[in-house]
Short mmCIF file of C-alpha atoms and ligand atoms in Angstrom, two decimals:
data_model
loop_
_atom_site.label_atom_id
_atom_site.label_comp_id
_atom_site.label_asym_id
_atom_site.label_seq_id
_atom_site.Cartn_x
_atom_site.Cartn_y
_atom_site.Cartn_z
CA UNK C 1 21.50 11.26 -17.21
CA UNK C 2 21.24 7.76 -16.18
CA UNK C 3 17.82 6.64 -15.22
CA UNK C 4 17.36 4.37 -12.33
CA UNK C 5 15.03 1.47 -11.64
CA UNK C 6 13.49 2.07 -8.89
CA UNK C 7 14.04 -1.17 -7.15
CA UNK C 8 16.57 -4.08 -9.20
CA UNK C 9 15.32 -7.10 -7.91
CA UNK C 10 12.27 -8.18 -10.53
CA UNK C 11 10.23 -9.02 -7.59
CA UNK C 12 7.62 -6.40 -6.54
CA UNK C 13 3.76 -5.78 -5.11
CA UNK C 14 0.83 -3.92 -6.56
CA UNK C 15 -1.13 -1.96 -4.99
CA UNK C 16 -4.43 -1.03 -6.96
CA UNK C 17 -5.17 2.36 -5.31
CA UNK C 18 -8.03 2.27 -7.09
CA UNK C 19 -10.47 -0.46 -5.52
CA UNK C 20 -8.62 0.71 -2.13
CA UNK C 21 -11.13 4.43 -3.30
CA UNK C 22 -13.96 2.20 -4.59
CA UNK C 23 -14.02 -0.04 -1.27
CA UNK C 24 -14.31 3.02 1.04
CA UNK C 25 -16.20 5.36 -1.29
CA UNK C 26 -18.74 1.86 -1.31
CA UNK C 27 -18.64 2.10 2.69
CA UNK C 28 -19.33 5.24 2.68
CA UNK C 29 -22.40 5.03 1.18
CA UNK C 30 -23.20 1.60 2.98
CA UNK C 31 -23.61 3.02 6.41
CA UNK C 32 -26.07 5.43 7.60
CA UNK C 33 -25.41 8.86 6.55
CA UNK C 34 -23.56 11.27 8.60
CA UNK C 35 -21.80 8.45 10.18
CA UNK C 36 -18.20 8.92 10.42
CA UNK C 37 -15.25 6.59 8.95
CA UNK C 38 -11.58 5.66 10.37
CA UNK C 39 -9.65 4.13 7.75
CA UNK C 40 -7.37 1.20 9.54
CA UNK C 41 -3.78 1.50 8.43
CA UNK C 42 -2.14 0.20 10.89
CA UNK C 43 0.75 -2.51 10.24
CA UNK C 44 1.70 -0.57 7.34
CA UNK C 45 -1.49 -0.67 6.00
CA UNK C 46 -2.12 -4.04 6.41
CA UNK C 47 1.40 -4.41 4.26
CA UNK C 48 0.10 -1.98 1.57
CA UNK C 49 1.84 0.74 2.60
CA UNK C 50 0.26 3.37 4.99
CA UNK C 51 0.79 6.58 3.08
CA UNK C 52 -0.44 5.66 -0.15
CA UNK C 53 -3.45 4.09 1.48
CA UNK C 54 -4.27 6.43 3.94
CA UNK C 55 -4.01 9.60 1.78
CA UNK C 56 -6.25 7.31 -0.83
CA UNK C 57 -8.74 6.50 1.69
CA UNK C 58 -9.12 10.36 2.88
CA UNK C 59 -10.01 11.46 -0.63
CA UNK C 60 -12.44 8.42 -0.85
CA UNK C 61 -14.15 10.10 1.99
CA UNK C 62 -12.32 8.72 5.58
CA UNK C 63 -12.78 11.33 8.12
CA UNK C 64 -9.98 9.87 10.31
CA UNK C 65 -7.23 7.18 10.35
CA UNK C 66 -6.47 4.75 13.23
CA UNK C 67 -3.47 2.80 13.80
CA UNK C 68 -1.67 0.25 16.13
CA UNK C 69 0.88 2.60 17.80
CA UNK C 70 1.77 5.98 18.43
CA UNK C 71 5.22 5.34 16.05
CA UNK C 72 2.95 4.21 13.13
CA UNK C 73 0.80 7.38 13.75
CA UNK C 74 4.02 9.90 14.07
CA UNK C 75 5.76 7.91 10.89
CA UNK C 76 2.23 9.46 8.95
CA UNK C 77 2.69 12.82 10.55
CA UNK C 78 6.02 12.65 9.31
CA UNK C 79 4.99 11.98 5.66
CA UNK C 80 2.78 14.56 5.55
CA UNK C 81 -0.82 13.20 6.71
CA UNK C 82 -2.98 16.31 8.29
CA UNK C 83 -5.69 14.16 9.06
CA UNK C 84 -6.88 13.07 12.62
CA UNK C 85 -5.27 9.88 13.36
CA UNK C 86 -6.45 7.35 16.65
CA UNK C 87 -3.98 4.86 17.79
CA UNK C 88 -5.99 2.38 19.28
CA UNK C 89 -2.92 -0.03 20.75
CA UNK C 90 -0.93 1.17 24.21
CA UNK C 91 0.67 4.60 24.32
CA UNK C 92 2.81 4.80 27.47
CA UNK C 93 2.03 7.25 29.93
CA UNK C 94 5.05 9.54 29.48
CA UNK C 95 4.47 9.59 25.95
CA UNK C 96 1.26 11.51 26.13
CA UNK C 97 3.20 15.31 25.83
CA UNK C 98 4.18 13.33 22.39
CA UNK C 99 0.96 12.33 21.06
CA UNK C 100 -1.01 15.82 21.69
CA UNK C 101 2.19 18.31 20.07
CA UNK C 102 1.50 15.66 16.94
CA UNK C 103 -2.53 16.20 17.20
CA UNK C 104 -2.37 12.40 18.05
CA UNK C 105 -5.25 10.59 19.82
CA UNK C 106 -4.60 7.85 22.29
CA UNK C 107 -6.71 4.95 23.35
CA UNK C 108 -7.31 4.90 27.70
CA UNK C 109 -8.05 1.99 28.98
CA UNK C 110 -7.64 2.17 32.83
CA UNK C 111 -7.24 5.45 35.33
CA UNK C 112 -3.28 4.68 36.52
CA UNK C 113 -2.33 5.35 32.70
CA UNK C 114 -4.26 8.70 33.59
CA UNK C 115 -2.78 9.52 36.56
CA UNK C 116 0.61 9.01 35.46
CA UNK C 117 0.24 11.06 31.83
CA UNK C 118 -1.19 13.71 34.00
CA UNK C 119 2.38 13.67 35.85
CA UNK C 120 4.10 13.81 33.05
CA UNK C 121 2.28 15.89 30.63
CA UNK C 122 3.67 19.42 29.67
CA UNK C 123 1.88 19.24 25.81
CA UNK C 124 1.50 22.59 23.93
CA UNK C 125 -1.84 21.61 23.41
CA UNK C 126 -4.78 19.00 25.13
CA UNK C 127 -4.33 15.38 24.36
CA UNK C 128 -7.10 13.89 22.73
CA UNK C 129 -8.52 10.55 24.28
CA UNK C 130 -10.30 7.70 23.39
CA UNK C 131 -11.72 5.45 25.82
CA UNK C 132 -11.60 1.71 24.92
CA UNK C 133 -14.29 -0.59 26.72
CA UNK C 134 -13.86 -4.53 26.65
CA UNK C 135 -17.00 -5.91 26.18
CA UNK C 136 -15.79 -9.51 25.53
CA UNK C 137 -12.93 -9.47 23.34
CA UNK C 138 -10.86 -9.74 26.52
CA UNK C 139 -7.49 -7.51 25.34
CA UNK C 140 -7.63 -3.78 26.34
CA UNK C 141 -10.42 -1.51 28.02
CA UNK C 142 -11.91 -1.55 31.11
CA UNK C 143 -14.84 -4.03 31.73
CA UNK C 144 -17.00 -2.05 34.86
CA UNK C 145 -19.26 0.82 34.73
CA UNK C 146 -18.12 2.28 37.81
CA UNK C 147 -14.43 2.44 36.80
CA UNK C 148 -15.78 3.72 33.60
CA UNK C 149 -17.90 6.61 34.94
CA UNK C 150 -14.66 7.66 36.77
CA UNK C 151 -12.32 7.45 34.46
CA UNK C 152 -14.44 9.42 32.48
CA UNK C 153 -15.08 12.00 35.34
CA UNK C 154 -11.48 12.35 35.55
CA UNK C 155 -10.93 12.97 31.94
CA UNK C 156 -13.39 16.02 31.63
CA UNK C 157 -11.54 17.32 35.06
CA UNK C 158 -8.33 17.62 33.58
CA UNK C 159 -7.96 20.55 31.04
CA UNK C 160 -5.10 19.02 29.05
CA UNK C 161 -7.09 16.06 28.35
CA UNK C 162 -10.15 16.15 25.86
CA UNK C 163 -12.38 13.45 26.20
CA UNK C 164 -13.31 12.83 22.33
CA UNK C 165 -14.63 9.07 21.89
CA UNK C 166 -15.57 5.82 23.64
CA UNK C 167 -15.49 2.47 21.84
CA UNK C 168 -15.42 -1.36 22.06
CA UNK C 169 -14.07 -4.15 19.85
CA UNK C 170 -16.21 -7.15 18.36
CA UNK C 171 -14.77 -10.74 18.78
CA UNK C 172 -17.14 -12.28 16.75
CA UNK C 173 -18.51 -9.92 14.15
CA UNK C 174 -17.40 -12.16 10.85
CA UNK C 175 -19.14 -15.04 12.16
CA UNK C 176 -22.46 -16.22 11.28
CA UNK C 177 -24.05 -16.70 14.20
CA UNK C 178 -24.16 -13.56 16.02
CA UNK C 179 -24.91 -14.50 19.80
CA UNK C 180 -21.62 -13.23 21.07
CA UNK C 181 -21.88 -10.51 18.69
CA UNK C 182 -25.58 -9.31 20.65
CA UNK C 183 -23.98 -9.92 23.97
CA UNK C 184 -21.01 -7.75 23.39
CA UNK C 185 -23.24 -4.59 21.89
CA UNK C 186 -25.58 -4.97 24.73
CA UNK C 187 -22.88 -4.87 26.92
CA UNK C 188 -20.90 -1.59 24.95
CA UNK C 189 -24.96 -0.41 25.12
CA UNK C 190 -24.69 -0.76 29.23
CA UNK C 191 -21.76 0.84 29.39
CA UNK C 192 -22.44 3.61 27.91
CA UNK C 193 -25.60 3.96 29.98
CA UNK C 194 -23.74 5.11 32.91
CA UNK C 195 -21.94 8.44 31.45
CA UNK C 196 -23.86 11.52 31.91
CA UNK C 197 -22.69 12.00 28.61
CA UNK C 198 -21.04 10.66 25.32
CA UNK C 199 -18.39 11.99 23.63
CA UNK C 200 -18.49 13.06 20.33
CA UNK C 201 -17.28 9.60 18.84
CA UNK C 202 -19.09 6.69 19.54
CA UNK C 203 -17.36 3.33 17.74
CA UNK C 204 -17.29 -0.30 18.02
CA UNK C 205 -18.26 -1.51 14.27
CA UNK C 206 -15.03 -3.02 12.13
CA UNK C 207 -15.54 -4.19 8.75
CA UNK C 208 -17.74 -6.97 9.52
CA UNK C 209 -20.16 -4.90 11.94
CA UNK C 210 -19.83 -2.27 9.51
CA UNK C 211 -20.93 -4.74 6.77
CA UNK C 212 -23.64 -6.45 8.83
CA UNK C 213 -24.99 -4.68 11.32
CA UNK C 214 -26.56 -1.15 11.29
CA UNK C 215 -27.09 -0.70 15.21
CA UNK C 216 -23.63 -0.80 15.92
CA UNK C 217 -23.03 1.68 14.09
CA UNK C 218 -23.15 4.71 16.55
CA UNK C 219 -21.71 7.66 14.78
CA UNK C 220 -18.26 6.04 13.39
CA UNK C 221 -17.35 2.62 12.58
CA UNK C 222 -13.54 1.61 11.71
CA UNK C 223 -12.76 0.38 8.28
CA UNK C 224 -9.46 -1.87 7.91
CA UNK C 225 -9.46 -5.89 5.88
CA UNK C 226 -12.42 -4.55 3.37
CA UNK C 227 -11.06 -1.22 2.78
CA UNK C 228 -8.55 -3.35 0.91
CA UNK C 229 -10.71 -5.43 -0.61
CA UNK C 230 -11.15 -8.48 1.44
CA UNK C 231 -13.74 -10.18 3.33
CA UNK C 232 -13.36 -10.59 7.05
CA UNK C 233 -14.02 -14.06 7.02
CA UNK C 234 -14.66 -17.02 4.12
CA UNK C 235 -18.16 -17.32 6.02
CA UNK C 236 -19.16 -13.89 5.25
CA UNK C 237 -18.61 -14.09 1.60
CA UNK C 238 -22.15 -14.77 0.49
CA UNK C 239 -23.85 -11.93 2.52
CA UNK C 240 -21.37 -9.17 1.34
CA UNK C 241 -23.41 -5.99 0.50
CA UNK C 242 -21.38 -4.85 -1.96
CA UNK C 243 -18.91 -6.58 -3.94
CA UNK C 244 -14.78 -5.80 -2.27
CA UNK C 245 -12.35 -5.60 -4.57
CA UNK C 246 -8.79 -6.80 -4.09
CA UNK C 247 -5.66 -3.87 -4.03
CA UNK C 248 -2.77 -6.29 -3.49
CA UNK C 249 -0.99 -8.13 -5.47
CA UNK C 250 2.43 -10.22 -5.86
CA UNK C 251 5.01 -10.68 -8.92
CA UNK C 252 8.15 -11.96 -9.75
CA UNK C 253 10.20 -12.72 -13.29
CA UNK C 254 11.56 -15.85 -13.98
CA UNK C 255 15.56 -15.33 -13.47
CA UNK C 256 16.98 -18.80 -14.48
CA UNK C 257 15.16 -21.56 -16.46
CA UNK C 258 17.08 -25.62 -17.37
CA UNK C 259 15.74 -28.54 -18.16
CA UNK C 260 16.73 -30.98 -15.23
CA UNK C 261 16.51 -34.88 -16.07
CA UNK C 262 14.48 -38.23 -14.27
CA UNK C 263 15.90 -38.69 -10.78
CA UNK C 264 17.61 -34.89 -10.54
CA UNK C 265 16.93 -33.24 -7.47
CA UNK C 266 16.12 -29.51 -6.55
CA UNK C 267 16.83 -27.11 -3.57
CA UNK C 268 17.61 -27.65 -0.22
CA UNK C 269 17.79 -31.30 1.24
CA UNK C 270 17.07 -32.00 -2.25
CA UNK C 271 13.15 -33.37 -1.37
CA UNK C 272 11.67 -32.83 -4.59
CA UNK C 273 13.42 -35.38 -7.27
CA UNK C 274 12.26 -35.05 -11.13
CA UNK C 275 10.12 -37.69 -12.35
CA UNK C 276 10.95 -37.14 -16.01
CA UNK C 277 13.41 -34.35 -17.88
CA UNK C 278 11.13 -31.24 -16.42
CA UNK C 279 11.71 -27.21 -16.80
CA UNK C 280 12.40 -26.03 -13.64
CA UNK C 281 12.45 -21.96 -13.31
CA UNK C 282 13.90 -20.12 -10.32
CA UNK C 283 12.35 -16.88 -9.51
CA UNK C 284 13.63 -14.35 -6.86
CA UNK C 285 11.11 -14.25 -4.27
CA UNK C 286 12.07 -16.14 -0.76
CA UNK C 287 11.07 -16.73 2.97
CA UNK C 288 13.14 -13.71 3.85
CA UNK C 289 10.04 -11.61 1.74
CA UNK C 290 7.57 -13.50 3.28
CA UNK C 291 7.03 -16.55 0.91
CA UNK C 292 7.16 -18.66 3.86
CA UNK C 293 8.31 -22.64 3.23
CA UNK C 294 5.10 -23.71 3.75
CA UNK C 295 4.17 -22.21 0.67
CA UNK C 296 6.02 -25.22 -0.94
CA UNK C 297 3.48 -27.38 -3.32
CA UNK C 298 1.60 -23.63 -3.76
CA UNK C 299 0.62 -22.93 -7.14
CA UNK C 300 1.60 -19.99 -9.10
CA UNK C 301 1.09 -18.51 -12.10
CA UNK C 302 2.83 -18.56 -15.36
CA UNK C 303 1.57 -17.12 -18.38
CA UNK C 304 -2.32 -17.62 -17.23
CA UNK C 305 -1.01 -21.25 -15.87
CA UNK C 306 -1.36 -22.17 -12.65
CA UNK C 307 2.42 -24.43 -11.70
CA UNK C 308 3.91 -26.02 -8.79
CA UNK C 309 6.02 -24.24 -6.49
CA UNK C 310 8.98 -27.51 -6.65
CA UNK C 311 11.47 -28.01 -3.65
CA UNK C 312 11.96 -26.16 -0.39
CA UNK C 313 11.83 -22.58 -0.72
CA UNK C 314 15.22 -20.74 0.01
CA UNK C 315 15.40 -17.46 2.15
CA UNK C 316 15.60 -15.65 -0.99
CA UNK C 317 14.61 -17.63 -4.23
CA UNK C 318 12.19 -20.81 -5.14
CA UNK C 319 11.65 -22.66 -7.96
CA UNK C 320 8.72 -23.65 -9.92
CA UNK C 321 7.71 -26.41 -12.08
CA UNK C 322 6.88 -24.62 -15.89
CA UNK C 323 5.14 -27.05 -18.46
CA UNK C 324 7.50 -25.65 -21.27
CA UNK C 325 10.42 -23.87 -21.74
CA UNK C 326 9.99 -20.02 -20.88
CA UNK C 327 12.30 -17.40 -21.33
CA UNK C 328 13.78 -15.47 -18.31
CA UNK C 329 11.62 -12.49 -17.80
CA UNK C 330 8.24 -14.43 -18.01
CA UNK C 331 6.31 -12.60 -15.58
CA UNK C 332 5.43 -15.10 -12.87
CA UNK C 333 1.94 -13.88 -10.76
CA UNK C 334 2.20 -14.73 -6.70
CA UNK C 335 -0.92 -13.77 -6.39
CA UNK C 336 -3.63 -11.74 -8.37
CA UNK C 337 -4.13 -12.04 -11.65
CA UNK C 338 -1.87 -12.88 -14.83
CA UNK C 339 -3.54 -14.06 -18.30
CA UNK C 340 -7.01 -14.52 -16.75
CA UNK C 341 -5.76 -16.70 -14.20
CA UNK C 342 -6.24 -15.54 -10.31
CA UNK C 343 -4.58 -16.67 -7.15
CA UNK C 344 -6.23 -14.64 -4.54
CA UNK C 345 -4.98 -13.37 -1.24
CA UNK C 346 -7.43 -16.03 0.11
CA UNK C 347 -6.16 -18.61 -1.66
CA UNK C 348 -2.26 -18.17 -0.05
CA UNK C 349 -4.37 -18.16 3.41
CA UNK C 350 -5.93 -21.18 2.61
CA UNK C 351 -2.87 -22.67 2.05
CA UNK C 352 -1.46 -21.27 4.72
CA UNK C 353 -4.22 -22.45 7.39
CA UNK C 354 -4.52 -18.95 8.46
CA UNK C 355 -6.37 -15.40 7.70
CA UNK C 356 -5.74 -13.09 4.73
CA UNK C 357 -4.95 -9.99 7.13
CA UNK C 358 -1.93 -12.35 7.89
CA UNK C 359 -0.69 -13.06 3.97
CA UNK C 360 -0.69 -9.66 3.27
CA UNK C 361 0.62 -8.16 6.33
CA UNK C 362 3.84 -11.03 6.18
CA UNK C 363 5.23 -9.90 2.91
CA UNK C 364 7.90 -7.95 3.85
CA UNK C 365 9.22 -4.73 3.50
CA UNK C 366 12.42 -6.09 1.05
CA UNK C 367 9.31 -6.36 -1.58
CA UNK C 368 8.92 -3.32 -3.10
CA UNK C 369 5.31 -1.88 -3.53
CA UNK C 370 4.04 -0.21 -6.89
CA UNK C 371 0.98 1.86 -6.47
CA UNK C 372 -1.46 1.90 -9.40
CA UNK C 373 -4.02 4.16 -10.69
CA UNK C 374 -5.88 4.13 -14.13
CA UNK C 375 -3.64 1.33 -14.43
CA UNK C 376 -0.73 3.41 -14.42
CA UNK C 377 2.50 3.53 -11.92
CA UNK C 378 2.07 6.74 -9.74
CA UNK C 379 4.24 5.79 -7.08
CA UNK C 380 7.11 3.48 -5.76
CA UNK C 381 7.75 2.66 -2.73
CA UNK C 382 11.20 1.20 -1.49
CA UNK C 383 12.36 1.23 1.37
CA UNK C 384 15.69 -0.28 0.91
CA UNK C 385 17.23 3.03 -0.75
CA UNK C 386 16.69 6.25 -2.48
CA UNK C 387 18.00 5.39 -6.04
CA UNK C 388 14.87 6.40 -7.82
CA UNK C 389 12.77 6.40 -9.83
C1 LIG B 401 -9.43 -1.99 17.53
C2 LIG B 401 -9.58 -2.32 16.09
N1 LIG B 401 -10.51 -1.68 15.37
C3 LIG B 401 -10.69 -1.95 14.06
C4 LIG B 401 -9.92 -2.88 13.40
C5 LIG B 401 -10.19 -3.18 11.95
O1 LIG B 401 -10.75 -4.45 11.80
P1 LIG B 401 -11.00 -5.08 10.38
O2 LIG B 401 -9.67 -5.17 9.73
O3 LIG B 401 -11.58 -6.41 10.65
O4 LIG B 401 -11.92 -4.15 9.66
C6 LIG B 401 -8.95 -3.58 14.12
C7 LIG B 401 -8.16 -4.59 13.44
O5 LIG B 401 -7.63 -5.51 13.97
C8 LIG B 401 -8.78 -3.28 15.50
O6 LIG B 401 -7.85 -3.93 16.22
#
């Protein structure tokens, strides 16, 4: 029988499930005991895939999952997840019937969306319901005590509806100086004072409040950037708790190398022109996978060498500058680690003037993703096709 590849482009991600166990099993243990933990998968697990990470995460210990939107949530359902999932983003009204026959929880932020899932709702069984305050981050949940008091009134009235958490969303949590940060608990704090009572999930601590800050805890806190081994900001990188270790990673091979000569030029509106007979290697990795054209000058790594990313990058291929011939094959790291040399996921936002939850979440889904355990392949993900594996 013929075997196949799994994917047949020698571009690919890895995903280390392991640190993805370590970083939760580590949170876990960071924050006070008894406390709940929602594993953040939304965006496809921040571009790590949400399966592998969420089932990883709920044998590290995650008592529920949270997500974006109420297709991410169903996609898990439909791959087999059992676990209570929260999608904290905007369901629409008449999909509320949807959400409770999948045992999905939806985020309420203001009492028409009530009124109008009431209308529509014929569920088999009572929809689950979060209430989301805005305390200062200014996107979704309702700002007055008043309007929170009866939406919350209204919720326990209606028998389809369970009322089963209440929570806010820090603006500021990564940053150093934690003003805003004091304001915005207060104000959650306030908030809260006006229910007769809580629900059984009270939550407003992400990774950085999770990290930081014990009284924000409440009785669950929601785990996404660290669970993958990041830090939420480059500020908070000296007052980390416990050390995060990085699950992503990028490769390529090297699928064409020449020696070009003084004054040839390479790629597109041929801006980069050789300065002496140089090795130029093309590897299949483009802006159409993420590896955006500003990326151009980036350094990557070639046999524990860091070289130049060299011309514009192409939809789907770039080229770099190697110090020596190489053959094709060479491994070439995008980021992580290759030979003792590491590009981290920081590094590519640095570059990038931007965030690492954005360089991970941008490489697309035409990159396959290898899952990794004991240093071993245990999974493959493609979406492309089914020729496997
Ligand atoms: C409402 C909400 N909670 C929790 C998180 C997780 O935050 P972080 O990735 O910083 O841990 C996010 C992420 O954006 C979010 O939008």
């Amino acid at each position: 029988m013929v075997k196949h590849a799994a994917y047949f482009r020698d571009t690919w991600a890895e995903i280390n499930l392991d640190h993805i166990f370590e970083n939760v099993k580590n949170m876990k243990q960071h924050i006070k005991g008894g406390t709940k933990l929602f594993a953040v998968v939304k965006a496809n697990g921040y571009g790590h895939g949400d399966y592998q990470v969420a089932k990883t995460a709920l044998e590290a210990g995650a008592d529920y999952l949270a997500v974006a939107f109420l297709d991410e949530a169903i996609a898990l359902r439909e791959k087999g997840i059992e676990a209570p999932i929260l999608v904290l983003g905007a369901t629409r009204p008449e999909d509320a019937t949807l959400a409770a026959n999948f045992n999905i929880a939806v985020t309420v932020f203001h009492e028409e969306w009530l009124k109008r899932a009431v209308e529509h709702f014929y569920g088999e069984q009572p929809l689950k319901v979060h209430i989301k305050c805005d305390t200062g981050m200014g996107r979704l949940g309702i700002r007055e005590k008043d309007e929170l008091r009866h939406l919350a009134d209204q919720l326990l009235a209606h028998e389809n509806f369970l009322f089963e958490g209440i929570y806010t969303h820090f603006a500021t949590a990564d940053e150093l100086t934690t003003t805003f940060y004091e304001q915005q608990l207060e104000r959650f704090k306030e908030l809260l004072s006006g229910l007769d009572s809580l629900p059984e999930l009270v939550h407003c601590s992400n990774s950085a409040a999770s990290l930081r800050f014990e009284d924000a805890q409440f009785n669950a806190v929601r785990m996404g950037i660290s669970m993958y081994g990041l830090t939420p900001s480059q500020e908070m990188k000296d007052i980390l708790p416990f050390p995060l270790k990085e699950s992503f990673s990028l490769h390529t091979k090297l699928v064409h190398v020449k020696e070009i000569k003084a004054g040839d030029a390479v790629s597109y509106g041929a801006t980069y022109i050789a300065k002496e007979n140089e090795w130029i290697g093309t590897i299949p990795i483009g802006y159409a996978d993420g590896w955006i054209r500003k990326l151009q000058g980036f350094k990557v790594i070639v046999d524990g060498k860091l070289v130049p990313i060299v011309g514009r990058i192409c939809m789907d291929q770039c080229m770099i500058k190697l110090p020596s011939k190489y053959p094709i094959g060479e491994k070439v790291t995008l980021i992580g680690e290759n030979n003792g040399m590491f590009v981290s996921v920081d590094d590519v936002a640095e570059k990038l003037e931007t965030i690492n939850y954005e360089v991970t979440c941008m490489i697309g889904n035409r990159v396959p993703r290898v899952y990794k355990k004991d240093g071993k392949t245990v999974f493959i993900h493609n979406p492309l096709h089914s020729l496997i594996k």
